[in-house]
Tab-separated table of C-alpha atoms in Angstrom:
chain	number	residue	atom	x	y	z
T	1	MET	CA	1.180	17.121	-21.236
T	2	SER	CA	2.222	13.799	-22.377
T	3	GLU	CA	0.432	11.739	-19.870
T	4	LYS	CA	-2.810	12.328	-19.445
T	5	ARG	CA	-3.379	12.183	-15.783
T	6	GLY	CA	0.617	12.738	-14.763
T	7	SER	CA	-0.234	10.987	-11.600
T	8	GLY	CA	2.352	8.636	-9.877
T	9	LYS	CA	1.994	5.231	-8.606
T	10	LEU	CA	1.348	4.608	-5.000
T	11	GLU	CA	4.336	3.976	-3.025
T	12	ILE	CA	4.304	2.264	0.564
T	13	THR	CA	7.541	1.746	2.710
T	14	LEU	CA	7.526	0.327	6.178
T	15	PRO	CA	9.703	3.307	8.143
T	16	SER	CA	9.481	1.042	11.386
T	17	ASP	CA	8.062	-1.812	13.210
T	18	THR	CA	4.698	-0.144	13.717
T	19	GLU	CA	4.406	2.147	10.806
T	20	ILE	CA	3.018	2.334	7.387
T	21	LEU	CA	3.696	5.300	5.094
T	22	MET	CA	1.986	5.950	1.610
T	23	THR	CA	3.037	8.467	-0.662
T	24	ARG	CA	1.468	9.430	-4.195
T	25	VAL	CA	1.103	12.185	-6.256
T	26	PHE	CA	-2.470	13.442	-7.636
T	27	ALA	CA	-2.656	15.398	-11.005
T	28	ALA	CA	-4.911	17.849	-9.575
T	29	PRO	CA	-4.669	21.101	-7.047
T	30	ARG	CA	-4.743	19.740	-3.370
T	31	ARG	CA	-7.995	21.798	-2.695
T	32	LEU	CA	-9.803	19.319	-5.059
T	33	VAL	CA	-7.964	16.614	-3.541
T	34	PHE	CA	-8.740	17.378	0.008
T	35	GLU	CA	-12.629	17.755	-1.315
T	36	ALA	CA	-12.518	14.369	-2.797
T	37	MET	CA	-11.180	12.875	0.152
T	38	THR	CA	-13.433	14.261	2.853
T	39	LYS	CA	-17.050	14.804	1.356
T	40	ALA	CA	-19.339	11.744	1.690
T	41	GLU	CA	-20.653	12.125	-1.787
T	42	TYR	CA	-16.894	12.015	-3.362
T	43	VAL	CA	-15.700	9.236	-0.987
T	44	ARG	CA	-18.604	6.984	-2.058
T	45	ARG	CA	-17.034	7.071	-5.715
T	46	TRP	CA	-13.603	5.776	-4.670
T	47	TRP	CA	-13.292	4.286	-1.691
T	48	CYS	CA	-14.941	0.823	-2.747
T	49	CYS	CA	-12.336	-0.259	-5.081
T	50	MET	CA	-13.347	-3.867	-5.859
T	51	GLU	CA	-15.861	-5.458	-8.293
T	52	GLY	CA	-18.701	-7.068	-6.518
T	53	PHE	CA	-18.276	-4.737	-3.581
T	54	THR	CA	-20.860	-2.093	-2.600
T	55	MET	CA	-20.376	1.230	-0.269
T	56	THR	CA	-23.556	0.811	2.132
T	57	VAL	CA	-22.560	3.523	4.561
T	58	CYS	CA	-20.321	6.511	4.132
T	59	GLU	CA	-20.752	8.973	6.636
T	60	ILE	CA	-18.438	12.149	7.575
T	61	ASP	CA	-18.558	14.881	10.264
T	62	LEU	CA	-15.365	16.631	9.392
T	63	ARG	CA	-14.660	18.582	12.493
T	64	VAL	CA	-12.419	18.194	15.475
T	65	GLY	CA	-14.016	15.536	17.411
T	66	GLY	CA	-16.447	14.468	14.731
T	67	ARG	CA	-16.791	10.911	13.489
T	68	TYR	CA	-16.749	8.800	10.096
T	69	ARG	CA	-17.682	5.667	9.061
T	70	TYR	CA	-17.248	3.511	5.934
T	71	VAL	CA	-19.298	0.265	5.617
T	72	THR	CA	-18.660	-1.715	2.376
T	73	VAL	CA	-20.324	-5.238	1.473
T	74	GLY	CA	-18.820	-7.560	-0.228
T	75	PRO	CA	-18.961	-11.388	-1.182
T	76	HIS	CA	-17.778	-12.517	2.308
T	77	GLY	CA	-19.886	-9.992	4.300
T	78	GLU	CA	-19.585	-6.568	5.692
T	79	MET	CA	-16.159	-4.782	6.208
T	80	ALA	CA	-16.782	-1.483	8.600
T	81	PHE	CA	-14.284	1.209	9.256
T	82	ASN	CA	-14.762	4.039	11.774
T	83	GLY	CA	-12.648	7.123	13.588
T	84	VAL	CA	-12.642	10.394	15.022
T	85	TYR	CA	-11.062	13.463	13.495
T	86	HIS	CA	-8.382	15.154	15.915
T	87	GLU	CA	-7.014	17.974	13.782
T	88	ILE	CA	-8.195	19.360	10.219
T	89	VAL	CA	-6.016	21.989	8.575
T	90	PRO	CA	-8.079	22.252	5.031
T	91	PRO	CA	-6.611	21.635	2.717
T	92	GLU	CA	-3.273	20.428	3.852
T	93	ARG	CA	-3.494	18.061	6.923
T	94	ILE	CA	-5.754	15.724	8.915
T	95	VAL	CA	-5.089	13.865	11.783
T	96	HIS	CA	-7.671	10.844	12.586
T	97	SER	CA	-7.902	7.674	14.408
T	98	GLU	CA	-8.916	4.530	12.323
T	99	PHE	CA	-10.664	1.416	13.607
T	100	PHE	CA	-11.257	-1.564	11.821
T	101	GLU	CA	-14.633	-2.914	13.653
T	102	PRO	CA	-14.753	-4.861	15.823
T	103	HIS	CA	-11.028	-4.747	16.836
T	104	PRO	CA	-10.279	-2.500	19.831
T	105	ASP	CA	-6.838	-1.236	18.851
T	106	GLY	CA	-7.042	1.478	16.356
T	107	LEU	CA	-4.741	3.261	14.162
T	108	MET	CA	-3.374	6.734	14.260
T	109	VAL	CA	-3.303	8.257	10.409
T	110	THR	CA	-1.505	11.680	9.761
T	111	MET	CA	-2.588	12.454	5.981
T	112	THR	CA	-0.816	15.638	4.474
T	113	LEU	CA	-1.252	17.355	1.045
T	114	GLU	CA	1.555	19.376	-0.584
T	115	GLU	CA	0.843	21.381	-3.933
T	116	ARG	CA	3.572	22.022	-6.236
T	117	ASP	CA	2.925	22.794	-9.837
T	118	GLY	CA	-0.587	22.174	-9.812
T	119	LYS	CA	0.129	18.663	-8.494
T	120	THR	CA	-0.631	17.248	-5.006
T	121	TYR	CA	1.847	15.053	-3.135
T	122	TYR	CA	0.157	12.994	-0.692
T	123	ARG	CA	1.553	11.616	2.176
T	124	SER	CA	-0.464	9.335	4.937
T	125	LEU	CA	1.401	8.015	7.751
T	126	LEU	CA	-0.206	4.990	9.515
T	127	ARG	CA	0.765	4.321	13.155
T	128	ALA	CA	0.009	1.140	14.868
T	129	VAL	CA	0.003	0.336	18.465
T	130	SER	CA	2.276	-2.942	18.028
T	131	LYS	CA	3.645	-4.713	14.976
T	132	GLU	CA	1.118	-7.370	15.175
T	133	GLN	CA	-1.319	-4.937	14.540
T	134	ARG	CA	0.527	-3.259	11.827
T	135	ASP	CA	1.249	-6.614	10.065
T	136	GLY	CA	-2.413	-7.204	10.313
T	137	VAL	CA	-3.556	-4.116	8.542
T	138	ILE	CA	-1.290	-5.090	5.381
T	139	ALA	CA	-2.674	-8.901	5.664
T	140	SER	CA	-6.174	-7.255	5.391
T	141	GLY	CA	-4.996	-6.111	1.860
T	142	MET	CA	-3.574	-9.459	1.342
T	143	GLU	CA	-7.004	-11.009	1.819
T	144	SER	CA	-8.705	-8.685	-0.762
T	145	GLY	CA	-6.235	-9.207	-2.948
T	146	ALA	CA	-6.429	-12.904	-2.441
T	147	ASP	CA	-10.033	-12.553	-3.827
T	148	LEU	CA	-8.997	-10.638	-6.992
T	149	ALA	CA	-6.293	-13.495	-7.514
T	150	LEU	CA	-8.909	-15.985	-7.244
T	151	ASP	CA	-11.533	-14.310	-9.444
T	152	HIS	CA	-8.531	-14.203	-12.020
T	153	LEU	CA	-7.780	-17.945	-11.452
T	154	GLU	CA	-11.589	-18.889	-12.279
T	155	ASP	CA	-11.497	-17.074	-15.613
T	156	VAL	CA	-8.290	-18.974	-16.506
T	157	ALA	CA	-10.015	-22.315	-15.170
T	158	ARG	CA	-12.754	-21.518	-17.497
T	159	SER	CA	-10.847	-20.780	-20.299
T	160	LEU	CA	-8.880	-24.312	-20.170
T	161	ASP	CA	-12.610	-25.868	-20.240
T	162	PRO	CA	-12.641	-28.312	-23.192
T	163	ALA	CA	-16.146	-26.986	-24.255
T	164	HIS	CA	-14.347	-23.442	-24.519
T	165	ARG	CA	-11.468	-25.114	-26.458
T	166	ALA	CA	-13.763	-26.953	-28.924
T	167	ALA	CA	-15.134	-23.576	-29.810
T	168	GLY	CA	-11.649	-22.468	-30.847
T	169	ALA	CA	-11.314	-20.125	-28.308
T	170	SER	CA	-7.537	-19.246	-27.265
T	171	PRO	CA	-7.244	-19.842	-23.564
T	172	VAL	CA	-5.385	-16.595	-22.957
T	173	ALA	CA	-7.726	-14.604	-25.015
T	174	ILE	CA	-10.456	-15.825	-22.586
T	175	ALA	CA	-8.377	-14.655	-19.520
T	176	ARG	CA	-7.810	-11.444	-20.475
T	177	GLY	CA	-11.510	-10.841	-21.525
K	1	MET	CA	0.636	-17.690	4.587
K	2	ASN	CA	3.584	-18.615	6.869
K	3	THR	CA	3.173	-15.522	9.640
K	4	GLU	CA	5.961	-16.554	11.658
K	5	ARG	CA	8.506	-16.595	8.737
K	6	LEU	CA	7.111	-13.107	7.315
K	7	ASP	CA	7.817	-11.775	10.898
K	8	ALA	CA	11.408	-13.230	10.648
K	9	THR	CA	11.559	-11.675	7.209
K	10	PHE	CA	10.401	-8.168	8.007
K	11	ALA	CA	12.321	-7.963	11.385
K	12	ALA	CA	15.451	-8.895	9.333
K	13	LEU	CA	14.855	-6.257	7.032
K	14	ALA	CA	13.995	-3.667	9.135
K	15	ASP	CA	17.453	-2.734	9.502
K	16	PRO	CA	19.069	-0.401	6.723
K	17	THR	CA	22.483	-2.304	6.794
K	18	ARG	CA	20.893	-5.670	6.425
K	19	ARG	CA	18.733	-4.181	3.490
K	20	ALA	CA	22.042	-3.098	1.694
K	21	ILE	CA	23.475	-6.416	2.057
K	22	VAL	CA	20.540	-8.168	0.628
K	23	ALA	CA	20.696	-5.589	-2.040
K	24	ARG	CA	24.482	-6.046	-2.746
K	25	LEU	CA	23.748	-10.199	-2.736
K	26	ALA	CA	20.909	-9.595	-5.208
K	27	ARG	CA	23.741	-9.111	-7.847
K	28	GLY	CA	25.303	-12.032	-6.952
K	29	GLU	CA	27.310	-14.124	-3.990
K	30	ALA	CA	30.001	-12.295	-1.709
K	31	SER	CA	32.145	-13.174	0.895
K	32	VAL	CA	31.995	-11.683	4.468
K	33	LEU	CA	34.803	-9.487	3.709
K	34	GLU	CA	33.595	-8.263	0.484
K	35	LEU	CA	30.059	-7.500	1.790
K	36	ALA	CA	31.983	-5.355	4.866
K	37	GLU	CA	34.020	-3.411	2.445
K	38	PRO	CA	31.262	-0.537	1.603
K	39	PHE	CA	30.428	0.012	5.499
K	40	ALA	CA	32.396	1.633	8.000
K	41	MET	CA	31.873	-1.141	10.104
K	42	SER	CA	34.061	-4.090	11.503
K	43	GLN	CA	33.811	-7.634	10.165
K	44	PRO	CA	32.186	-9.032	13.511
K	45	ALA	CA	29.505	-6.486	12.999
K	46	ILE	CA	28.729	-7.475	9.780
K	47	SER	CA	28.738	-10.961	10.536
K	48	LYS	CA	25.966	-10.274	13.165
K	49	HIS	CA	23.817	-8.917	10.613
K	50	ILE	CA	24.519	-11.860	8.423
K	51	LYS	CA	23.533	-14.104	11.169
K	52	VAL	CA	20.430	-12.560	11.551
K	53	LEU	CA	19.765	-12.981	7.914
K	54	GLU	CA	20.743	-16.194	7.760
K	55	ARG	CA	18.440	-17.186	11.022
K	56	ALA	CA	15.605	-15.479	8.814
K	57	GLY	CA	16.396	-17.949	5.896
K	58	LEU	CA	17.100	-14.898	3.633
K	59	ILE	CA	20.831	-15.938	2.894
K	60	ALA	CA	22.555	-19.083	3.025
K	61	ARG	CA	26.223	-19.655	2.980
K	62	SER	CA	28.223	-22.474	1.244
K	63	ARG	CA	30.130	-24.793	3.592
K	64	ASP	CA	32.996	-25.970	1.252
K	65	ALA	CA	35.091	-22.976	0.175
K	66	GLN	CA	37.478	-20.870	2.685
K	67	ARG	CA	35.501	-17.510	2.058
K	68	ARG	CA	32.410	-19.279	2.483
K	69	PRO	CA	30.311	-16.593	0.411
K	70	CYS	CA	26.949	-15.612	0.887
K	71	ARG	CA	23.803	-15.869	-1.521
K	72	LEU	CA	20.485	-14.823	-1.579
K	73	VAL	CA	17.618	-16.977	-0.650
K	74	VAL	CA	14.717	-15.660	-3.004
K	75	ALA	CA	11.654	-17.328	-1.693
K	76	PRO	CA	10.937	-15.442	1.694
K	77	LEU	CA	11.900	-12.163	0.234
K	78	ARG	CA	9.283	-12.748	-2.592
K	79	GLU	CA	6.817	-13.759	-0.234
K	80	ALA	CA	7.102	-10.671	2.086
K	81	THR	CA	6.980	-8.559	-0.813
K	82	ASP	CA	3.982	-9.910	-2.531
K	83	TRP	CA	2.174	-9.312	0.861
K	84	LEU	CA	2.845	-5.532	0.800
K	85	GLU	CA	2.207	-5.618	-2.501
K	86	ARG	CA	-1.200	-6.831	-2.282
K	87	TYR	CA	-2.035	-4.354	0.091
K	88	ARG	CA	-0.604	-1.706	-2.206
K	89	GLU	CA	-2.728	-2.731	-5.209
K	90	MET	CA	-5.754	-2.653	-3.141
K	91	TRP	CA	-5.087	1.135	-2.459
K	92	GLU	CA	-3.838	2.146	-5.823
K	93	ALA	CA	-7.145	0.624	-7.201
K	94	ARG	CA	-8.899	3.152	-4.840
K	95	PHE	CA	-6.634	5.943	-5.988
K	96	GLN	CA	-7.198	5.250	-9.631
K	97	LYS	CA	-10.768	5.791	-9.143
K	98	LEU	CA	-9.764	8.899	-7.086
K	99	ASP	CA	-7.664	9.874	-10.533
K	100	ASN	CA	-11.017	9.637	-12.405
K	101	LEU	CA	-13.114	11.363	-10.064
K	102	LEU	CA	-10.323	14.264	-9.800
K	103	GLU	CA	-10.307	14.731	-13.647
K	104	GLU	CA	-14.207	15.198	-13.390
K	105	LEU	CA	-13.900	17.936	-10.543
K	106	LYS	CA	-11.473	19.419	-12.713
K	107	GLU	CA	-13.279	20.041	-16.006
K	108	LYS	CA	-16.377	20.904	-14.154
K	109	GLU	CA	-14.154	23.763	-12.601
K	110	ASN	CA	-13.053	24.754	-15.715
K	111	ARG	CA	-16.463	24.951	-17.251
K	112	HIS	CA	-17.675	26.915	-14.512
K	113	VAL	CA	-14.421	29.316	-14.768
K	114	ARG	CA	-15.205	29.730	-18.631
K	115	LYS	CA	-19.075	30.464	-17.948
K	116	THR	CA	-18.535	33.060	-15.639
K	117	ARG	CA	-15.849	34.846	-17.762
């Protein structure tokens, strides 16, 4: 294989006013993808995606009517998600609700995994109760993304500090470091 | 972030014809007649779509010329795509970690298969 992982980038589209659709390819059989997405010991390894955040709770009761709860702690406090499994067909399909605490409205998530040539085609459709809620979900990414952007800005600001420049450091090099 | 403007942008872009118009204008300005050409639609129907895009601030029309060409206004479009892009980046960061974990699980499985053979 020319590319080591052979996995495609995540694509996100908005098929209607109340939906978000995510698709991505993983370079692994779907049996493994399903395990990595449903076993707490594995979810702990990837759910928490940003520097300075830690996952404090990761509970998964994988059966119809069972609950899950994920809690991460970051610089601005705690973020908690929970939901109930409505449908489980290992290793190809899960339907579950998703609540961002303490908001009363939840999303309904339908996740499907399809396997072709040893790769897994992931598809997740998030249905919101209203357009406002859907946009709010996307805005949550804006907030965490803004955190990342601010971190980067701090690096750049530091690199422009005269003390650094006196030391002969190139601003670009520091910003990248 | 101006949420009202974002709402207007997303609402305007929710329609496939209007997205096609935006895509066409991304290549350069065009008259209503030119925009109507690729669609099996009357000119008044296309004009209606153009008005929605105009109200959302996504396109502007020059006043002087007879043909009043439409052109794309890039700023609101960029704001809307940035918004979705940040959400995408957050999930992509997660999935890159998941990629690493999957590599590890595959290797573990391969080692196990070799041992039991």
